[in-house]
Coordinates of C-alpha atoms and ligand atoms in Angstrom, one line a residue:
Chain W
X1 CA 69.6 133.8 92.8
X2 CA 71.7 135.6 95.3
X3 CA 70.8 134.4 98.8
X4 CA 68.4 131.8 97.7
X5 CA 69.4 127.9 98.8
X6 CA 70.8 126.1 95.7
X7 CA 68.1 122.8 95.0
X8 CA 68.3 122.6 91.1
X9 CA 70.8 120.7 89.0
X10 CA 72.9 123.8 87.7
X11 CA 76.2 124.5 88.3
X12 CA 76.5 127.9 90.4
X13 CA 78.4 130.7 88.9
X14 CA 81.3 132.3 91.6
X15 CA 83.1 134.2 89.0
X16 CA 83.6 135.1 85.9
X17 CA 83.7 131.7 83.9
X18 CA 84.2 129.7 87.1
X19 CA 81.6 127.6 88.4
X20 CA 80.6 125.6 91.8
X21 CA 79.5 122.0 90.5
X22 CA 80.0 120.3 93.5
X23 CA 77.5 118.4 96.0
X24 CA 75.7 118.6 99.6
X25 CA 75.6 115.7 101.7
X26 CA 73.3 117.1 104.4
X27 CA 72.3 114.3 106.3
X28 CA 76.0 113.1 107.1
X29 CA 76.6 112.9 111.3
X30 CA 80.3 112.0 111.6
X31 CA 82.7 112.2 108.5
X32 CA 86.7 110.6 108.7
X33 CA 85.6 108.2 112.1
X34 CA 87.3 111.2 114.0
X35 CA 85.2 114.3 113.5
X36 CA 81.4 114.9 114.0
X37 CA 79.0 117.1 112.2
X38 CA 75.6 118.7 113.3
X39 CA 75.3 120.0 109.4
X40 CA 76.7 117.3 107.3
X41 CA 79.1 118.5 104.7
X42 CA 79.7 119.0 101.0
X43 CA 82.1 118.1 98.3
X44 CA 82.7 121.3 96.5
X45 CA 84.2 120.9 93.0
X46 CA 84.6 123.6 90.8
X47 CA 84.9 124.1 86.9
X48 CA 87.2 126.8 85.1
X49 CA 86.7 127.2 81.4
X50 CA 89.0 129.3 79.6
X51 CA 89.6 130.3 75.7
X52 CA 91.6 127.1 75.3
X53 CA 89.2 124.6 76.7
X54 CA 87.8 123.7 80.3
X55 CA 89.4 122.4 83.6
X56 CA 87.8 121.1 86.3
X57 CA 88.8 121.0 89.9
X58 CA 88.7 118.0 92.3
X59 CA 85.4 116.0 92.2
X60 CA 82.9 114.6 94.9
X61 CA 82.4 111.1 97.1
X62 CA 81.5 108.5 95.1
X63 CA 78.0 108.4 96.0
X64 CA 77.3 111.8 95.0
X65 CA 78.3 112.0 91.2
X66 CA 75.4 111.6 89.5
X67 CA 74.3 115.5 90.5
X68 CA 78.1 116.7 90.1
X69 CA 77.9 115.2 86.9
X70 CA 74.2 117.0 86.0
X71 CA 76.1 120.0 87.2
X72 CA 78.8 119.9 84.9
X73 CA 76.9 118.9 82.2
X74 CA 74.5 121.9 82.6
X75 CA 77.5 123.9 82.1
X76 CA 80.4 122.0 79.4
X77 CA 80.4 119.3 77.0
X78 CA 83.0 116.5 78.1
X79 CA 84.5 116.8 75.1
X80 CA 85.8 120.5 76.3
X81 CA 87.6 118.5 79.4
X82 CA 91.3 119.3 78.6
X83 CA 92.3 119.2 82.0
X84 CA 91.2 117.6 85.6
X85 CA 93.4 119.1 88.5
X86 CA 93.4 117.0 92.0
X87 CA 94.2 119.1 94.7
X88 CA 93.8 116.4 97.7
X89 CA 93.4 112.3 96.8
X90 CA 91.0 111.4 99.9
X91 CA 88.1 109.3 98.2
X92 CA 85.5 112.2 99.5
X93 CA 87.1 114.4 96.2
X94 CA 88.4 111.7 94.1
X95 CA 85.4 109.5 94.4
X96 CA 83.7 110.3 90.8
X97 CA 87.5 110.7 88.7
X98 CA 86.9 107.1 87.4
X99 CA 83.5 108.0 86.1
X100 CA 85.0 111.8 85.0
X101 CA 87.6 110.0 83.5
X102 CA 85.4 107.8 81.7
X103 CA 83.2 110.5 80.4
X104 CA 86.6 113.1 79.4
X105 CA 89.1 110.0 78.4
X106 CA 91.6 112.8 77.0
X107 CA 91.6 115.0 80.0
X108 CA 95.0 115.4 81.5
X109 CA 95.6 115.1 84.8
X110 CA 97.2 117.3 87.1
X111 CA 98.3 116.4 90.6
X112 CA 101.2 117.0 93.2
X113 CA 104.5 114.9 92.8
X114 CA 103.4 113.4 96.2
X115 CA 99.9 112.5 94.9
X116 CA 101.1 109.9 92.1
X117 CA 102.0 107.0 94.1
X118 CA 98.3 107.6 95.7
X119 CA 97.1 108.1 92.3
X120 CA 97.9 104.7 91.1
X121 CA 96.5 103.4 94.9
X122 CA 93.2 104.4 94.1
X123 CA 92.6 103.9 90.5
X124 CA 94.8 100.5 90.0
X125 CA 95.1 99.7 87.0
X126 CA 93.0 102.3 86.1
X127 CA 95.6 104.4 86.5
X128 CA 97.9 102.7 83.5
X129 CA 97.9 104.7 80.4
X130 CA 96.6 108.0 82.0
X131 CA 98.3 110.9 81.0
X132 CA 98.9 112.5 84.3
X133 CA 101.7 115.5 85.2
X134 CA 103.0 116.2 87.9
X135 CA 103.5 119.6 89.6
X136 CA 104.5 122.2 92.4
X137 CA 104.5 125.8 93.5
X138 CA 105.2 127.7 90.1
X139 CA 103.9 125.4 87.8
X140 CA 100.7 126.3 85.6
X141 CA 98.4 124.8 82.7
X142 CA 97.6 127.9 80.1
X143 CA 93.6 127.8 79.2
X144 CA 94.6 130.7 76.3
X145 CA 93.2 133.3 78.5
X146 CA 93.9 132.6 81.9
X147 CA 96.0 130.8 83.8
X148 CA 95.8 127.6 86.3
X149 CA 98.7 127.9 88.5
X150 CA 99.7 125.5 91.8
X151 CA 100.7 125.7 95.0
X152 CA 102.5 122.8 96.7
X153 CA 100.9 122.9 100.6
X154 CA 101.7 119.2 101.3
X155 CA 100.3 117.9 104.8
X156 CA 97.0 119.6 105.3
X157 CA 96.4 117.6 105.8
X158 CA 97.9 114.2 104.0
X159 CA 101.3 114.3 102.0
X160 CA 99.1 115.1 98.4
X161 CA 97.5 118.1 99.4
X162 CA 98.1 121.4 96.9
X163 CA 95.7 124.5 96.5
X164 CA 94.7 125.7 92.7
X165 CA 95.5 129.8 92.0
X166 CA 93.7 131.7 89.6
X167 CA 95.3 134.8 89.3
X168 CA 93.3 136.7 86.6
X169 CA 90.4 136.7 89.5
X170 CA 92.4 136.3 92.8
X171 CA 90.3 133.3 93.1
X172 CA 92.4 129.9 95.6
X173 CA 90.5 126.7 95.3
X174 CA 92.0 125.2 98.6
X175 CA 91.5 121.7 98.7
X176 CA 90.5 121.1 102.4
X177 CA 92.2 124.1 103.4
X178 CA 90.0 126.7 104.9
X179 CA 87.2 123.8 104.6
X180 CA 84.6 123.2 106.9
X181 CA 82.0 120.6 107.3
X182 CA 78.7 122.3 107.2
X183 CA 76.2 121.5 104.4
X184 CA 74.2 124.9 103.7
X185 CA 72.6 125.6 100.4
X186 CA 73.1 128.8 100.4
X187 CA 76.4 128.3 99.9
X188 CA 78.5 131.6 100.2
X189 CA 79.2 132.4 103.6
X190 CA 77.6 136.2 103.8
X191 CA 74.8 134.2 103.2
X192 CA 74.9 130.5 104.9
X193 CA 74.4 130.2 108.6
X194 CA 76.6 130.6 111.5
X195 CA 79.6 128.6 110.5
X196 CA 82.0 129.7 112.8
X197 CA 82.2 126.6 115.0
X198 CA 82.5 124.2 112.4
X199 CA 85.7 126.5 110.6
X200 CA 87.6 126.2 114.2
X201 CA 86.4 122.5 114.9
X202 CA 87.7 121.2 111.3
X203 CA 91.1 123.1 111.5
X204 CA 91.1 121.3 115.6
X205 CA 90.6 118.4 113.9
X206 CA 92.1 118.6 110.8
X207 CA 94.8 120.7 110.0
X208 CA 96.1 121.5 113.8
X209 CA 98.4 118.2 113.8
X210 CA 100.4 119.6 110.5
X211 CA 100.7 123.5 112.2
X212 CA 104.5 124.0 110.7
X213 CA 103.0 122.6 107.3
X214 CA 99.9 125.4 107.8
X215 CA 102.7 128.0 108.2
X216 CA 104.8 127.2 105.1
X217 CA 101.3 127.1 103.3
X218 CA 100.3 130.5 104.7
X219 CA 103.8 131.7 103.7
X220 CA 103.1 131.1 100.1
X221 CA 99.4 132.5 100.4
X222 CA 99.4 135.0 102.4
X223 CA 101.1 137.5 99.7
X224 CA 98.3 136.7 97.3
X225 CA 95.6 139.1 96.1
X226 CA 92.8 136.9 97.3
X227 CA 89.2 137.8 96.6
X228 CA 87.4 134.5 97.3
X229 CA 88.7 131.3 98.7
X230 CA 87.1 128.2 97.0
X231 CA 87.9 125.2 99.5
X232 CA 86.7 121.5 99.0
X233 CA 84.2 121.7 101.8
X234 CA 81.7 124.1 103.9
X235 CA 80.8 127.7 102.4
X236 CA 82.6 129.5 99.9
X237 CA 84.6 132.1 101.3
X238 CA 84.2 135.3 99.3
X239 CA 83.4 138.4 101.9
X240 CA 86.6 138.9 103.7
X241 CA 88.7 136.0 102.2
X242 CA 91.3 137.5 104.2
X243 CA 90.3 136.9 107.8
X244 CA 90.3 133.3 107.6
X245 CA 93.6 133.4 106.3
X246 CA 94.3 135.3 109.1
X247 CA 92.6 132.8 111.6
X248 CA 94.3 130.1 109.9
X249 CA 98.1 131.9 111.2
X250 CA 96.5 132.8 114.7
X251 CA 94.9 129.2 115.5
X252 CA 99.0 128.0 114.4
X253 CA 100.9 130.5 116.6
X254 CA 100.8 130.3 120.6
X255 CA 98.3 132.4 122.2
X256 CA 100.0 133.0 125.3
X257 CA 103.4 133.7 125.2
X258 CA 105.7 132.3 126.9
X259 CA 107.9 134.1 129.2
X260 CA 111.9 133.2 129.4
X261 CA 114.3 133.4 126.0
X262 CA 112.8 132.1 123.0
X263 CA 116.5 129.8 122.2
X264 CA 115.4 128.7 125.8
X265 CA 113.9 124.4 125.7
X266 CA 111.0 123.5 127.9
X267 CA 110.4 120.5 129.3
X268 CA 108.0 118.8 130.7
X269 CA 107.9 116.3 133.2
X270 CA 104.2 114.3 134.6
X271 CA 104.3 111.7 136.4
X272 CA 101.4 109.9 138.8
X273 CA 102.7 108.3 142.6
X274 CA 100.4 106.2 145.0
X275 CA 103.2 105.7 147.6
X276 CA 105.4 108.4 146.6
X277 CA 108.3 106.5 145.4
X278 CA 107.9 107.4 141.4
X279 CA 107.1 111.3 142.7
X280 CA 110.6 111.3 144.7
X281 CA 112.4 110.2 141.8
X282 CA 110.3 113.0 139.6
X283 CA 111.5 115.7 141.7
X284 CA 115.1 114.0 141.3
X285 CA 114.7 114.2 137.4
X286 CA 113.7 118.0 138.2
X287 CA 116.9 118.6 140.5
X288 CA 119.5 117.0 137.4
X289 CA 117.6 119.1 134.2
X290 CA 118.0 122.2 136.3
X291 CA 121.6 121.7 136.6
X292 CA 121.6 122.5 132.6
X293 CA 121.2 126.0 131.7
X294 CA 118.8 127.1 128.9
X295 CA 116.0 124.7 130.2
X296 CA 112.8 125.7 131.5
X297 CA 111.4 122.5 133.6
X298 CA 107.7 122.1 134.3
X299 CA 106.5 119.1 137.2
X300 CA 102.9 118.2 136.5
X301 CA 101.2 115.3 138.6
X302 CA 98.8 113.6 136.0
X303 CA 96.3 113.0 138.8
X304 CA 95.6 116.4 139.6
X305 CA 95.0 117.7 135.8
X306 CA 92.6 117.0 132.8
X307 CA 94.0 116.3 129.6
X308 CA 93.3 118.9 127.0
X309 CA 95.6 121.7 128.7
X310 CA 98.2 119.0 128.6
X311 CA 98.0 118.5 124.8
X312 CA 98.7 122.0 124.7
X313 CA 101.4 122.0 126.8
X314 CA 102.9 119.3 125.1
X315 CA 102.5 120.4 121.6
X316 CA 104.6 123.6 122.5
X317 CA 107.4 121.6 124.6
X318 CA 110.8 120.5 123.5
X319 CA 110.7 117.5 126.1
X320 CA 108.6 115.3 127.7
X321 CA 109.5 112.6 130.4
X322 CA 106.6 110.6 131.7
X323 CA 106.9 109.0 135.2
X324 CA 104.6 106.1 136.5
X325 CA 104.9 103.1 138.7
X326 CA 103.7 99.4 137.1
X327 CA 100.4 98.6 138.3
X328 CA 99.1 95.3 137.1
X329 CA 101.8 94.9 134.7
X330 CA 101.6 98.4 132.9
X331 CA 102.1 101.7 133.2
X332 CA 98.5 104.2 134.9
X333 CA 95.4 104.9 132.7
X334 CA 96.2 108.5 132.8
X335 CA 99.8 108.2 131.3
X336 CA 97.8 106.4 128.7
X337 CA 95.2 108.5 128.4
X338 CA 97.2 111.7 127.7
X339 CA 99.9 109.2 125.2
X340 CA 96.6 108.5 123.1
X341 CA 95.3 112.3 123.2
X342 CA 98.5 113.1 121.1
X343 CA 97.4 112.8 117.7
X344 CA 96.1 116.2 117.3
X345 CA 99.2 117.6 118.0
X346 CA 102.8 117.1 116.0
X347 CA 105.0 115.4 118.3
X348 CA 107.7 113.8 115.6
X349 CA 111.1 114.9 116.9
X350 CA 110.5 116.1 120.2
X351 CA 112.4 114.5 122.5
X352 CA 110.9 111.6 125.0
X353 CA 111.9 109.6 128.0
X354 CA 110.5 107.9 130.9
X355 CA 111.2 106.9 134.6
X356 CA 109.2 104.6 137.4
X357 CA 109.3 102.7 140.6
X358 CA 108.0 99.0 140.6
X359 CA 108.0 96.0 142.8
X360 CA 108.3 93.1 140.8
X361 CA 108.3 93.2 137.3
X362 CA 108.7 96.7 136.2
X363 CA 106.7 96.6 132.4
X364 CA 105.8 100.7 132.9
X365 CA 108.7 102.2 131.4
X366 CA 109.4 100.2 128.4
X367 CA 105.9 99.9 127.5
X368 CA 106.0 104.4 127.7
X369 CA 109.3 104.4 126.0
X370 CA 107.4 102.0 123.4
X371 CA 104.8 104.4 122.8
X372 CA 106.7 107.3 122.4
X373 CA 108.9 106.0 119.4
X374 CA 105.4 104.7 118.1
X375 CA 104.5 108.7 118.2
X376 CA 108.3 109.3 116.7
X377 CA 109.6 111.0 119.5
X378 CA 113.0 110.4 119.6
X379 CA 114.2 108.5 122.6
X380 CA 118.1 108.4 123.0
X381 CA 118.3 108.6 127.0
X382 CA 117.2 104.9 128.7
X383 CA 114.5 104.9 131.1
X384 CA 115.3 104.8 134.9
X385 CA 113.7 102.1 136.9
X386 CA 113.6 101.6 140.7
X387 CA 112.8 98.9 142.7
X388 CA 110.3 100.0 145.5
X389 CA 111.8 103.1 147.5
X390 CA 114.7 105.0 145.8
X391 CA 117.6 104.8 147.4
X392 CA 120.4 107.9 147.6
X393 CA 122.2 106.3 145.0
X394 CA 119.1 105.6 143.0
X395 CA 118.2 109.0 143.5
X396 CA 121.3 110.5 142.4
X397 CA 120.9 107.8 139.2
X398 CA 117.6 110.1 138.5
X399 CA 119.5 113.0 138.6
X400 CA 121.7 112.2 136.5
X401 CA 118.8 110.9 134.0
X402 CA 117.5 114.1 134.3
X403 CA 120.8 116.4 133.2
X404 CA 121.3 113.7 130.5
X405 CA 117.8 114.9 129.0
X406 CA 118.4 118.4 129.4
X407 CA 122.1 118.1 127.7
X408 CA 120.0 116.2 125.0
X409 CA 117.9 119.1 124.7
X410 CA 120.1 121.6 124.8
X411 CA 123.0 119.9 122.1
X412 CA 125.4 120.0 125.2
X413 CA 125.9 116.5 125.7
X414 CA 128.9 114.9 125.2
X415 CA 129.7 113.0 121.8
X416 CA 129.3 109.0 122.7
X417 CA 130.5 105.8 120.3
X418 CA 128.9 102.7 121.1
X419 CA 129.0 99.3 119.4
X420 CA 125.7 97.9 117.5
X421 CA 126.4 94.7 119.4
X422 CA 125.4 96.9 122.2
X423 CA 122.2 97.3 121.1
X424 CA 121.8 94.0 120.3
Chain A
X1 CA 133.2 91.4 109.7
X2 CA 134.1 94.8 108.0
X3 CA 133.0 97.7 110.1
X4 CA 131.9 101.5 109.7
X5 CA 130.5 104.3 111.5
X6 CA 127.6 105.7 111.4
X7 CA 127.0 109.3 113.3
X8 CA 123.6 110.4 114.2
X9 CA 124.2 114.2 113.9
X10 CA 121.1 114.9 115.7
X11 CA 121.8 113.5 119.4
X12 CA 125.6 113.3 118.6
X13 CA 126.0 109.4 118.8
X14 CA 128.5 107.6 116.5
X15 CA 127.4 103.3 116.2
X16 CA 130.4 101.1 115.0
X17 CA 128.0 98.6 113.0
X18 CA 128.6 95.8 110.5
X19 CA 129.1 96.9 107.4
X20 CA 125.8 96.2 105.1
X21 CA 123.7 97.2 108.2
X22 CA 120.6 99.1 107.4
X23 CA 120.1 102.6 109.0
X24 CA 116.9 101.6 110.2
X25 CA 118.2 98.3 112.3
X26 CA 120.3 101.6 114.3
X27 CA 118.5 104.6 114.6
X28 CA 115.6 103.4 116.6
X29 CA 117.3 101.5 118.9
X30 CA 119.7 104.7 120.0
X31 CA 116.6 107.0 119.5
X32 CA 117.6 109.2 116.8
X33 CA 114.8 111.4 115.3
X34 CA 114.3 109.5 112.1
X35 CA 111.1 108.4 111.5
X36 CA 109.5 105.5 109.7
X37 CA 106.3 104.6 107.9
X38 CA 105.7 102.0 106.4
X39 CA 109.4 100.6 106.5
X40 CA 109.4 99.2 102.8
X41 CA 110.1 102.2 100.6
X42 CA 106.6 103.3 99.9
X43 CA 105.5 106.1 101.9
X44 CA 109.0 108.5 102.2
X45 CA 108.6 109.4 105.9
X46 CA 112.2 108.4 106.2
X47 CA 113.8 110.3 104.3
X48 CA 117.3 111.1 106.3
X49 CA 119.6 113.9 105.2
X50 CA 123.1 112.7 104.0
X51 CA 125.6 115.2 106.0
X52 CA 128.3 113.6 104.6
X53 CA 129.8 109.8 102.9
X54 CA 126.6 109.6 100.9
X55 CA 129.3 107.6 98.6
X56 CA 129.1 105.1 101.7
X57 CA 125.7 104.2 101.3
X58 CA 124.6 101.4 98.9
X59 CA 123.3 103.1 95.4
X60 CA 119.4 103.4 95.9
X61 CA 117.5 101.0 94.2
X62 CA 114.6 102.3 91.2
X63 CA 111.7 102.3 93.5
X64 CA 114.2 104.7 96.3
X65 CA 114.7 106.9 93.5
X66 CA 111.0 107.4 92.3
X67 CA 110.2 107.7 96.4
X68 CA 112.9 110.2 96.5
X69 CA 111.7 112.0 93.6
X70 CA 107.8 112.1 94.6
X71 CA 108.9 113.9 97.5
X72 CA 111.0 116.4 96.0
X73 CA 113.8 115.5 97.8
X74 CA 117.2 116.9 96.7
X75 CA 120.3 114.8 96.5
X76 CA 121.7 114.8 99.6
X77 CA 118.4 112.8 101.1
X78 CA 118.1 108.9 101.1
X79 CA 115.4 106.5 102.4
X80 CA 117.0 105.2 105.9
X81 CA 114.5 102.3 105.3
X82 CA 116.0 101.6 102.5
X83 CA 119.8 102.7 103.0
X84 CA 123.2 100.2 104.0
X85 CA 125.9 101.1 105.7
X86 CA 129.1 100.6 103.7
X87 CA 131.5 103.0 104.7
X88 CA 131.2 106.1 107.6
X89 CA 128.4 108.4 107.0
X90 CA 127.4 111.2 109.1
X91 CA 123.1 111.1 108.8
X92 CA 120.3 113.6 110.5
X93 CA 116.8 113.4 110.8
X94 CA 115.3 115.9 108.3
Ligands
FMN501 C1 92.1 112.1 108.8 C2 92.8 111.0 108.1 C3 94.1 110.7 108.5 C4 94.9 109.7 107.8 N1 96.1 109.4 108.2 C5 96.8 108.4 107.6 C6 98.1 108.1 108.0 O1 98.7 108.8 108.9 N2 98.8 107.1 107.4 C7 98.2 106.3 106.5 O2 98.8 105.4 106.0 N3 96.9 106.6 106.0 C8 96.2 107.6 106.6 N4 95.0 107.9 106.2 C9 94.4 107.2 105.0 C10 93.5 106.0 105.3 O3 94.1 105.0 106.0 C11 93.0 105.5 103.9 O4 92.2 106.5 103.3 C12 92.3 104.2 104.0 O5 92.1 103.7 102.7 C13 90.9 104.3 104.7 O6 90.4 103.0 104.9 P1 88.8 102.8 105.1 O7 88.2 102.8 103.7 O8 88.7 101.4 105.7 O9 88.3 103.9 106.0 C14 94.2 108.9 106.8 C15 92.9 109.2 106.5 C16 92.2 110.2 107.1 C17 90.8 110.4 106.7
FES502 S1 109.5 104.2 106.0 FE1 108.2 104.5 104.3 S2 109.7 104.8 102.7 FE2 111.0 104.3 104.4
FE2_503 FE1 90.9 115.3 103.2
FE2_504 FE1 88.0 116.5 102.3

């Protein structure tokens, strides 16, 4: 069977008493709303039998169970179900547990401590009287001969997520980790086509907003003896298991990198001028942060740059201040345009602020400062606004903005009380 | 009206609020790096570190304690959707 496309009904052997009974979905052209495929996907689900009964490992979507079911039928009476493990709740693997819970009604099930309240979200009241457990790095469910052990990953990439160990045969069933969406029958990857795209387009996608979370997952795999990698989509990873691991740690670390101290903060300021008036008070907001030491300050017009190499500036930065005049009552398209190219990038906790000349109304800088606590920046310096041409004073007001957000970044600001009716 | 502090450790700001204030009425207004969800004790994106007067804060309710407890959290963590200011507490972003 080796090399030859997959088309019956049988579950697919990958080791020693562990089986592929999963599903392809070739036809599928964009998957999520956010991501697009040229080679549709599949739902991989896999079956473990041990002395002590049989456990199977996430399902498929919905639509596809009647062949997941044919494959696990070719291979286990339901009755032998003692356990169901759910390494990822997304209704693309959890689609066919009603049905599998149906057929196996005293299966346990195992999920992450995160996955429960998500649990009872998808299956209602479906979910009363289940007999589920939850569980994190350490635990394990004993199948007499060989053991099912866990691995808590949360956020790759929702806050459910866990990958499945078997240790006896070195063999990590991943969840979406190390997935890709690319629907080949062949379905090992020395055999399947040319995949690599797809592996670096879904982790892009996928995974890259949750890098620190990839990291502390790669911390708890990397030390494993891994001989295949089983994840929930794309080919099954068994010659050099390894090297995507390894591309999983390079795509999360700079490439570049940077020069200066590594205690040292960057930030970043763009801003976008037709008159001048917002790029004066830009390079004021330059002058103050460089009056702070252990800041590295970068000055980016928006209207000279495309967005992608701004993401990844951004996503390394400690700061970002955003400067634009109000045009028609809001802040410029590009502003916008590079505020709504942040979602594939973790911004929670870095630190935002934002500046702007106007003539009349001024909207621009609460409608940035806005958006950035919608992206969960944290926003403790107020915004600096200036009527028409900047005065000296105003000017020395956008210094001072400026060595307030370095202080911020560095800890070196002074300790201020304030009154909540001042917020008011 | 009784009062109390509450210090965000994270950009060093103390906030002399009402006492029965929630954390979350505060910490977005002076921009401290707590986050929120769905600000109604579901989803546990809150969850705020305790640095110290956790005795300060009202006793969580059930549903706080099986959100704190989904998400592993240890017992120096509350919800600040959820949390009210009795007393000085000192709170970080986790
Ligand atoms: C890539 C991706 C990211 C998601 N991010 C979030 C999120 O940040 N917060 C949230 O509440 N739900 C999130 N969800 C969950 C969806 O909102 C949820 O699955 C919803 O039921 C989908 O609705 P639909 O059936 O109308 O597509 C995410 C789903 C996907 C696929
Ligand atoms: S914001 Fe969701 S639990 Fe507090
Ligand atoms: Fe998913
Ligand atoms: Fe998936």
């Amino acid at each position: 069977m080796d090399g030859m496309p997959i088309t019956g009904t049988q579950a697919v052997a990958i080791g020693s008493d562990v089986y592929w009974i999963g599903a392809f979905d070739p036809s599928l052209r964009s998957f999520d709303l956010i991501l697009k495929t040229a080679n549709g996907t599949s739902y991989n689900s896999y079956l473990v039998r041990g002395a002590d009964g049989v456990c199977i490992v996430d399902t498929v979507k919905k639509e596809f169970q009647d062949i997941f079911f044919k494959r696990l039928e070719s291979i286990c009476a339901y009755d032998e179900i003692k356990y169901i493990v759910l390494n990822h709740m997304e209704p693309d693997h959890t689609g066919a547990l009603p049905e599998l819970l149906k057929r196996a009604p005293n299966a346990k099930v195992y999920l992450s401590f995160q996955a429960q309240g998500m649990l009872k979200g998808l299956l209602k009241e479906g979910a009363e009287n289940l007999d589920v457990t939850a569980v994190t790095t350490g635990d394990s469910i004993d199948l007499g001969n060989r053991k099912v052990s866990f691995i808590n990953t949360p956020f790759l990439h929702w806050p459910d997520t866990q990958c499945t160990w078997l240790e006896d045969c070195g063999m990590l069933l991943s969840g979406d980790l190390f997935g890709c969406h690319f629907c080949d029958e062949r379905l090992f990857n020395d055999l399947v086509g040319d995949f690599r795209f797809s592996f670096e387009y879904y982790y892009a996608h996928i995974m890259r907003p949750f890098k620190h979370h990839v990291l502390q997952a790669l911390d708890l795999i990397e030390p494993l003896d891994i001989k295949l990698i089983a994840p929930a989509h794309g080919p099954i990873l068994r010659e050099h298991p390894r090297e995507y691991v390894r591309h999983y740690h390079s795509m999360s670390v700079p490439h570049l990198r940077r020069e200066g101290e590594i205690t040292e903060k960057t930030l970043l300021i763009f801003y976008m001028s037709a008159y001048g008036s917002t790029g004066d008070m830009a390079k004021e907001v330059l002058k103050g942060a460089e009056q702070v030491s252990g800041v590295r300050i970068s000055l980016y017009d928006l209207e000279g740059g495309e967005m992608p190499p701004f993401v990844d500036l951004i996503e390394e930065a400690d700061g970002l201040v955003f400067g634009s005049p109000t045009i028609n009552g809001d802040a410029v398209k590009p502003v916008w345009d590079l505020l709504s190219s942040l979602c594939s990038i973790h911004t929670q906790g870095k630190l935002g602020a934002a500046f702007g000349s106007y003539g009349w109304t001024g909207e621009a800088v609460a409608m940035i400062e806005d958006r950035l606590r919608g992206l969960k920046f944290k926003v403790p310096v107020p915004g600096v606004k200036v009527k028409l041409i900047p005065t000296n004073e105003e000017l020395e007001e956008c210094r001072a903005f400026g060595r307030l957000i370095a202080e911020n970044l560095t800890g070196t600001n002074a300790p201020r009380v304030i009154d909540f009716s001042d917020l008011l | 009206m009784a009062k109390a502090t509450v210090k965000f450790s994270d950009i060093d700001l103390s906030v002399v609020v009402p006492v029965g204030t929630r954390i979350i009425e505060v910490s977005e207004k002076v921009g401290s790096g707590i986050v929120y969800g769905c600000r109604e004790c579901d989803c546990g994106t809150c969850i705020m570190m305790v640095e110290e007067g956790m005795e300060n804060l009202s006793t969580p309710s059930m549903l706080e304690d099986q959100v704190l407890r989904d998400n592993m959290a240890g017992k120096e963590f509350r919800l600040a959707c959820q949390a009210q200011v009795l007393g000085d507490v000192t709170i970080s972003p986790v």
